[in-house]
CSV table of C-alpha atoms and ligand atoms in Angstrom, one decimal:
chain,number,residue,atom,x,y,z
W,17,MET,CA,-3.1,29.7,27.0
W,18,THR,CA,-3.8,25.9,27.1
W,19,GLU,CA,-2.2,23.7,24.4
W,20,PRO,CA,-4.6,22.4,21.8
W,21,ALA,CA,-5.2,18.7,22.6
W,22,SER,CA,-3.5,16.5,20.0
W,23,PRO,CA,-6.0,14.5,17.9
W,24,PRO,CA,-6.4,10.8,18.7
W,25,LEU,CA,-4.4,8.3,16.9
W,26,ARG,CA,-7.0,6.3,15.1
W,27,LEU,CA,-5.9,2.6,14.8
W,28,LEU,CA,-7.0,-0.5,12.9
W,29,ILE,CA,-5.1,-3.5,14.0
W,30,ASP,CA,-4.8,-6.7,12.0
W,31,THR,CA,-3.6,-9.5,14.3
W,32,ASP,CA,-3.3,-13.2,15.0
W,33,PRO,CA,-3.0,-13.4,18.8
W,34,GLY,CA,-0.4,-14.8,19.8
W,35,VAL,CA,1.4,-14.0,23.0
W,36,ASP,CA,3.3,-10.9,21.7
W,37,ASP,CA,0.1,-9.7,19.8
W,38,ALA,CA,-1.6,-9.7,23.2
W,39,ILE,CA,1.1,-7.5,24.7
W,40,ALA,CA,0.9,-5.2,21.7
W,41,LEU,CA,-2.9,-5.0,21.9
W,42,MET,CA,-2.6,-4.0,25.6
W,43,MET,CA,-0.1,-1.2,24.6
W,44,ALA,CA,-2.5,0.2,22.0
W,45,LEU,CA,-5.7,-0.2,24.1
W,46,ARG,CA,-4.2,1.5,27.1
W,47,HIS,CA,-2.3,4.3,25.3
W,48,PRO,CA,-3.7,7.7,26.2
W,49,ARG,CA,-3.6,9.0,22.6
W,50,ALA,CA,-4.7,5.9,20.7
W,51,ARG,CA,-8.2,5.0,19.7
W,52,VAL,CA,-8.5,1.4,18.6
W,53,GLU,CA,-11.4,1.4,16.2
W,54,ALA,CA,-11.4,-2.3,15.3
W,55,LEU,CA,-9.4,-5.5,15.3
W,56,THR,CA,-9.3,-7.6,12.2
W,57,VAL,CA,-8.2,-11.1,12.9
W,58,VAL,CA,-6.3,-13.6,10.7
W,59,ALA,CA,-5.2,-17.1,11.1
W,60,GLY,CA,-1.5,-17.3,11.9
W,61,ASN,CA,0.2,-18.3,15.1
W,62,VAL,CA,-2.9,-20.4,15.7
W,63,GLY,CA,-6.2,-21.1,13.8
W,64,MET,CA,-9.0,-18.6,13.6
W,65,GLU,CA,-11.0,-20.4,16.3
W,66,HIS,CA,-8.3,-19.3,18.8
W,67,THR,CA,-7.2,-15.9,17.3
W,68,VAL,CA,-10.7,-14.5,17.6
W,69,ARG,CA,-11.2,-15.7,21.1
W,70,ASN,CA,-7.8,-14.5,22.2
W,71,ALA,CA,-8.5,-11.0,20.7
W,72,ARG,CA,-11.7,-10.9,22.7
W,73,TYR,CA,-9.9,-11.9,25.8
W,74,VAL,CA,-7.4,-9.1,25.6
W,75,LEU,CA,-10.1,-6.5,24.9
W,76,GLU,CA,-12.0,-7.7,28.0
W,77,LEU,CA,-8.8,-7.5,30.0
W,78,CYS,CA,-8.4,-3.9,28.9
W,79,ASP,CA,-12.0,-2.9,29.6
W,80,ALA,CA,-12.5,-2.5,25.8
W,81,GLY,CA,-15.1,-5.2,25.1
W,82,ASP,CA,-16.9,-2.8,22.8
W,83,VAL,CA,-14.2,-2.7,20.2
W,84,PRO,CA,-15.3,-4.9,17.2
W,85,VAL,CA,-13.4,-8.0,16.3
W,86,TYR,CA,-13.9,-9.1,12.7
W,87,ALA,CA,-12.8,-12.6,11.6
W,88,GLY,CA,-11.0,-12.7,8.3
W,89,ALA,CA,-8.9,-15.2,6.3
W,90,GLY,CA,-8.7,-18.6,7.9
W,91,GLY,CA,-5.5,-19.4,5.9
W,92,ALA,CA,-2.9,-18.0,3.5
W,93,LEU,CA,-3.6,-17.1,-0.1
W,94,LEU,CA,-1.7,-20.0,-1.7
W,95,VAL,CA,0.2,-22.0,0.9
W,96,GLU,CA,-1.2,-24.2,3.6
W,97,HIS,CA,-1.8,-22.7,7.1
W,98,ARG,CA,1.5,-22.5,8.9
W,99,ARG,CA,1.2,-22.1,12.7
W,100,ALA,CA,3.6,-21.2,15.4
W,101,VAL,CA,2.3,-23.2,18.3
W,102,ASP,CA,5.8,-23.9,19.5
W,103,ALA,CA,6.2,-20.2,20.3
W,104,HIS,CA,2.7,-19.4,21.5
W,105,GLY,CA,1.1,-22.7,22.8
W,106,ASP,CA,-1.7,-24.7,21.3
W,107,ASP,CA,-4.2,-22.0,22.3
W,108,GLY,CA,-2.0,-19.1,21.2
W,109,LEU,CA,-1.8,-17.6,24.6
W,110,GLY,CA,0.7,-19.9,26.3
W,111,ASN,CA,-1.9,-22.5,27.4
W,112,LEU,CA,-2.6,-20.4,30.5
W,113,GLY,CA,-6.3,-20.9,30.5
W,114,LEU,CA,-7.1,-17.3,29.5
W,115,ARG,CA,-10.6,-17.3,28.1
W,116,PRO,CA,-13.0,-14.4,27.3
W,117,ARG,CA,-16.5,-14.1,28.6
W,118,SER,CA,-17.8,-13.4,25.1
W,119,PRO,CA,-15.8,-15.4,22.6
W,120,ASP,CA,-17.6,-14.6,19.3
W,121,ALA,CA,-16.5,-12.4,16.4
W,122,THR,CA,-18.5,-9.3,15.4
W,123,PRO,CA,-20.7,-10.0,12.4
W,124,GLY,CA,-19.1,-9.2,9.1
W,125,HIS,CA,-15.8,-10.2,7.4
W,126,ALA,CA,-12.5,-8.6,8.2
W,127,VAL,CA,-11.8,-7.7,4.6
W,128,ASP,CA,-15.2,-5.9,4.3
W,129,ALA,CA,-14.6,-4.1,7.5
W,130,LEU,CA,-11.1,-2.9,6.5
W,131,ILE,CA,-12.4,-1.6,3.2
W,132,ALA,CA,-15.5,0.1,4.7
W,133,ARG,CA,-13.6,1.7,7.6
W,134,ILE,CA,-10.6,3.0,5.5
W,135,THR,CA,-12.9,4.3,2.8
W,136,ALA,CA,-15.0,6.1,5.3
W,137,ALA,CA,-12.0,7.9,6.9
W,138,PRO,CA,-9.6,8.7,4.1
W,139,GLY,CA,-6.2,9.9,5.4
W,140,GLN,CA,-7.1,9.3,9.0
W,141,LEU,CA,-6.4,5.8,9.9
W,142,THR,CA,-3.2,4.1,10.9
W,143,LEU,CA,-3.1,0.3,10.2
W,144,VAL,CA,-0.9,-1.9,12.3
W,145,THR,CA,-0.3,-5.4,11.1
W,146,LEU,CA,0.8,-8.0,13.6
W,147,GLY,CA,0.2,-11.2,11.7
W,148,PRO,CA,0.4,-12.8,8.2
W,149,LEU,CA,-0.8,-10.2,5.7
W,150,THR,CA,-3.6,-12.2,4.1
W,151,ASN,CA,-6.5,-9.9,5.1
W,152,ILE,CA,-4.6,-6.8,4.0
W,153,ALA,CA,-3.7,-8.3,0.6
W,154,LEU,CA,-7.3,-9.4,0.0
W,155,ALA,CA,-8.6,-5.9,0.9
W,156,LEU,CA,-6.0,-4.3,-1.5
W,157,ARG,CA,-6.9,-6.7,-4.3
W,158,ARG,CA,-10.6,-6.0,-3.9
W,159,GLU,CA,-10.3,-2.2,-3.4
W,160,PRO,CA,-6.8,-1.0,-4.5
W,161,ALA,CA,-7.8,2.6,-3.8
W,162,ILE,CA,-7.7,2.0,0.0
W,163,GLY,CA,-3.9,1.9,-0.3
W,164,GLY,CA,-3.8,5.7,-0.9
W,165,MET,CA,-6.3,6.4,1.9
W,166,LEU,CA,-4.2,5.1,4.8
W,167,ARG,CA,-2.4,7.7,6.9
W,168,ARG,CA,0.3,5.2,7.8
W,169,VAL,CA,0.9,1.4,7.9
W,170,VAL,CA,3.2,-0.2,10.5
W,171,MET,CA,4.0,-3.8,9.8
W,172,MET,CA,5.6,-6.3,12.1
W,173,GLY,CA,7.2,-8.6,9.6
W,174,GLY,CA,10.3,-9.6,7.8
W,175,ALA,CA,13.9,-9.5,8.6
W,176,ALA,CA,15.9,-6.6,7.1
W,177,ASN,CA,19.0,-8.3,5.8
W,178,ALA,CA,19.0,-10.2,9.1
W,179,PRO,CA,18.5,-13.9,9.9
W,180,GLY,CA,14.9,-15.1,10.0
W,181,ASN,CA,13.2,-16.8,12.9
W,182,VAL,CA,11.4,-19.7,11.1
W,183,THR,CA,14.0,-20.3,8.4
W,184,PRO,CA,17.5,-18.9,8.0
W,185,ALA,CA,16.0,-16.4,5.7
W,186,ALA,CA,12.4,-15.8,6.7
W,187,GLU,CA,10.4,-14.2,9.5
W,188,PHE,CA,7.1,-15.9,10.5
W,189,ASN,CA,4.5,-13.3,9.4
W,190,VAL,CA,6.0,-13.0,5.9
W,191,TRP,CA,6.8,-16.7,5.5
W,192,ALA,CA,3.3,-17.7,6.6
W,193,ASP,CA,1.8,-15.9,3.6
W,194,PRO,CA,4.6,-14.8,1.2
W,195,GLU,CA,2.3,-13.9,-1.7
W,196,ALA,CA,0.2,-11.7,0.6
W,197,ALA,CA,3.3,-9.9,1.9
W,198,ARG,CA,4.4,-9.3,-1.6
W,199,ILE,CA,1.1,-7.8,-2.6
W,200,VAL,CA,1.3,-5.5,0.5
W,201,LEU,CA,4.9,-4.5,-0.1
W,202,ARG,CA,4.2,-3.7,-3.8
W,203,ALA,CA,1.1,-1.6,-3.1
W,204,GLY,CA,3.0,1.6,-2.6
W,205,LEU,CA,1.6,2.1,0.9
W,206,PRO,CA,3.1,4.6,3.4
W,207,LEU,CA,4.6,1.5,5.0
W,208,THR,CA,7.0,1.2,8.0
W,209,MET,CA,8.5,-2.3,8.4
W,210,VAL,CA,9.6,-3.4,11.8
W,211,GLY,CA,11.5,-6.7,11.3
W,212,ILE,CA,12.4,-9.5,13.7
W,213,GLU,CA,15.8,-8.1,14.4
W,214,ILE,CA,14.3,-5.2,16.3
W,215,ALA,CA,12.8,-7.6,18.8
W,216,ARG,CA,16.0,-9.5,19.0
W,217,ALA,CA,17.8,-6.3,20.0
W,218,ASN,CA,15.2,-5.5,22.6
W,219,LEU,CA,14.6,-8.7,24.5
W,220,LEU,CA,12.9,-8.6,27.9
W,221,PRO,CA,14.9,-10.4,30.6
W,222,ALA,CA,13.5,-12.1,33.6
W,223,GLU,CA,14.0,-9.1,36.0
W,224,LYS,CA,12.1,-6.8,33.7
W,225,ILE,CA,9.2,-9.3,33.4
W,226,ALA,CA,9.1,-9.6,37.2
W,227,ALA,CA,9.0,-5.8,37.5
W,228,ILE,CA,6.1,-5.7,35.0
W,229,GLY,CA,4.2,-8.4,37.1
W,230,ALA,CA,4.8,-6.4,40.3
W,231,LEU,CA,2.8,-3.4,38.9
W,232,GLY,CA,-0.1,-5.0,40.7
W,233,THR,CA,-3.0,-5.1,38.3
W,234,GLU,CA,-4.7,-8.1,36.6
W,235,ARG,CA,-3.3,-6.9,33.3
W,236,ALA,CA,0.2,-6.7,34.9
W,237,ARG,CA,-0.1,-10.3,36.1
W,238,VAL,CA,-1.4,-11.6,32.8
W,239,ALA,CA,1.4,-9.7,30.9
W,240,ALA,CA,4.0,-11.2,33.1
W,241,ARG,CA,2.6,-14.7,32.7
W,242,LEU,CA,2.6,-14.3,28.9
W,243,LEU,CA,6.1,-12.9,28.8
W,244,THR,CA,7.3,-15.7,31.1
W,245,TYR,CA,6.0,-18.2,28.6
W,246,SER,CA,7.9,-16.3,25.8
W,247,LEU,CA,11.0,-16.2,28.0
W,248,ARG,CA,10.9,-20.0,28.3
W,249,VAL,CA,10.7,-20.4,24.6
W,250,ALA,CA,13.5,-17.9,24.1
W,251,VAL,CA,15.8,-19.6,26.6
W,252,ARG,CA,15.2,-22.9,24.8
W,253,ARG,CA,16.4,-21.1,21.6
W,254,GLY,CA,19.4,-19.7,23.3
W,255,MET,CA,18.2,-16.1,23.9
W,256,PRO,CA,18.5,-14.3,27.2
W,257,GLY,CA,15.1,-12.6,27.3
W,258,ALA,CA,11.6,-12.8,26.0
W,259,SER,CA,11.1,-11.6,22.4
W,260,CYS,CA,8.1,-9.3,21.8
W,261,PRO,CA,8.1,-8.5,18.1
W,262,ASP,CA,4.6,-7.2,17.9
W,263,GLY,CA,5.2,-5.0,20.9
W,264,THR,CA,8.1,-3.3,19.1
W,265,ALA,CA,6.0,-2.6,16.0
W,266,MET,CA,3.2,-1.2,18.2
W,267,ALA,CA,5.6,1.1,20.0
W,268,VAL,CA,6.7,2.5,16.6
W,269,ALA,CA,3.0,2.9,15.6
W,270,LEU,CA,2.1,4.6,18.8
W,271,ASP,CA,5.1,6.9,19.0
W,272,PRO,CA,7.2,7.4,15.9
W,273,ALA,CA,9.9,9.0,18.1
W,274,THR,CA,10.6,5.5,19.4
W,275,VAL,CA,12.5,5.0,16.1
W,276,THR,CA,16.2,6.0,16.5
W,277,ASP,CA,17.5,4.8,13.2
W,278,ALA,CA,15.7,4.0,9.9
W,279,GLY,CA,16.2,4.0,6.2
W,280,GLN,CA,13.9,4.3,3.1
W,281,TYR,CA,14.3,1.4,0.7
W,282,HIS,CA,12.6,-0.7,-2.0
W,283,VAL,CA,11.6,-4.0,-0.3
W,284,ASP,CA,10.2,-7.1,-1.9
W,285,VAL,CA,9.5,-10.7,-0.9
W,286,GLU,CA,10.9,-13.9,-2.2
W,287,THR,CA,7.9,-16.1,-2.9
W,288,HIS,CA,9.5,-19.2,-4.5
W,289,GLY,CA,13.1,-19.4,-3.4
W,290,GLU,CA,14.7,-22.8,-3.2
W,291,LEU,CA,16.0,-21.9,0.3
W,292,THR,CA,14.7,-18.5,0.9
W,293,THR,CA,10.9,-18.4,0.5
W,294,GLY,CA,9.5,-15.6,2.7
W,295,GLU,CA,12.7,-13.6,2.8
W,296,THR,CA,12.3,-9.8,2.7
W,297,VAL,CA,14.8,-8.5,0.2
W,298,VAL,CA,15.8,-4.9,1.2
W,299,ASP,CA,17.6,-3.1,-1.6
W,300,ARG,CA,19.9,-1.2,0.8
W,301,ARG,CA,22.1,0.1,-2.0
W,302,GLY,CA,19.4,0.9,-4.4
W,303,VAL,CA,20.9,-1.4,-7.0
W,304,HIS,CA,17.5,-2.0,-8.6
W,305,GLY,CA,16.8,1.7,-9.1
W,306,ARG,CA,13.2,1.0,-8.0
W,307,LEU,CA,11.2,3.5,-5.9
W,308,ALA,CA,12.1,3.3,-2.2
W,309,THR,CA,8.7,3.4,-0.6
W,310,THR,CA,9.2,1.4,2.6
W,311,THR,CA,10.7,2.8,5.8
W,312,VAL,CA,12.7,0.1,7.4
W,313,VAL,CA,13.3,0.5,11.1
W,314,HIS,CA,16.9,-0.3,12.1
W,315,ALA,CA,16.8,0.6,15.8
W,316,ILE,CA,14.3,1.8,18.5
W,317,HIS,CA,14.7,3.5,21.8
W,318,ARG,CA,14.5,0.7,24.3
W,319,PRO,CA,13.4,2.6,27.4
W,320,ARG,CA,10.4,4.1,25.5
W,321,PHE,CA,9.4,0.7,24.3
W,322,VAL,CA,9.6,-0.8,27.8
W,323,ALA,CA,7.8,2.1,29.3
W,324,MET,CA,4.9,1.6,26.9
W,325,ILE,CA,4.5,-1.9,28.1
W,326,GLU,CA,4.6,-0.8,31.8
W,327,ASP,CA,2.2,2.0,31.2
W,328,ALA,CA,-0.2,-0.4,29.5
W,329,VAL,CA,-0.5,-2.6,32.6
W,330,ARG,CA,-0.4,0.0,35.3
W,331,ALA,CA,-3.6,0.9,37.2
Q,427,BDR,C1,5.8,-12.7,14.5
Q,427,BDR,O1,5.3,-14.0,14.3
Q,427,BDR,C2,4.4,-14.4,15.3
Q,427,BDR,O2,4.7,-15.6,15.8
Q,427,BDR,C3,4.4,-13.3,16.3
Q,427,BDR,O3,3.2,-13.1,16.9
Q,427,BDR,C4,4.9,-12.1,15.5
Q,427,BDR,O4,3.8,-11.4,14.9
Q,427,BDR,C5,7.2,-12.8,14.8
Q,427,BDR,O5,7.9,-13.4,13.8
Q,428,CA,CA1,1.5,-11.8,15.7
């Protein structure tokens, strides 16, 4: 008897590409079980003029030019737009001259697209967030019911009782729009948080990047050039390998068995700290007595994560 085929993993991905977003998108677009139904794009690492174009570039690179790309919020809810060009280059993809043939967004706003697609497929869609949470917060504010319609949400964001990467306390995606992150974390979503400490524990050293580049495809070459850019940034910051936070979150979304240690906690965001704005506060001991709705990933299976990147760029 033949095994029944497992149903596709239907994904919506909210993203601000970004070097590591690009790697994560390749992982999803090339994964045999995943079906990427749409990208919603937000300003983050770079402005919307670049994030849309970069999303388009990765789709074309993965022969997925038909996936819609909806442009969303061009800045955070309350704070000014905070970029990360030091980590991603002025164009968001390491200033490598990577340009799509068709640079334009699909007609329609990302927030409308999120609401329409989630409402049309209750219980079926997994949402992966790889950027500041502005689009998701706006969608939840406009249509709170969508929170209960998502199968799963995997968020790259925050630092679970670990140092931040943009301030001692805060990780970029949460710091870039703390109010939006708070709305998302308070919405009672079936949320898994993959913080910056997971990328830090799974850096990609030069030898691994070279092995990825040697896989021989155009995607492999581009992935290696992007990761080499990240490696240079990492070395300047005293780290021995390229950091790929969005890739770690995507690995968790694509295969929950990638997670080797996790806990369920109440998590909230500091929005007006004197020193700690954007910190994700994980109530690990349950001292608040509030509902523990967020799964916080503490560790992943490194070989599975790396294999997903390699599989994404193979012929
Ligand atoms: C996160 O911030 C961005 O710079 C990366 O793309 C990733 O989503 C890491 O803090
Ligand atoms: Ca990102």
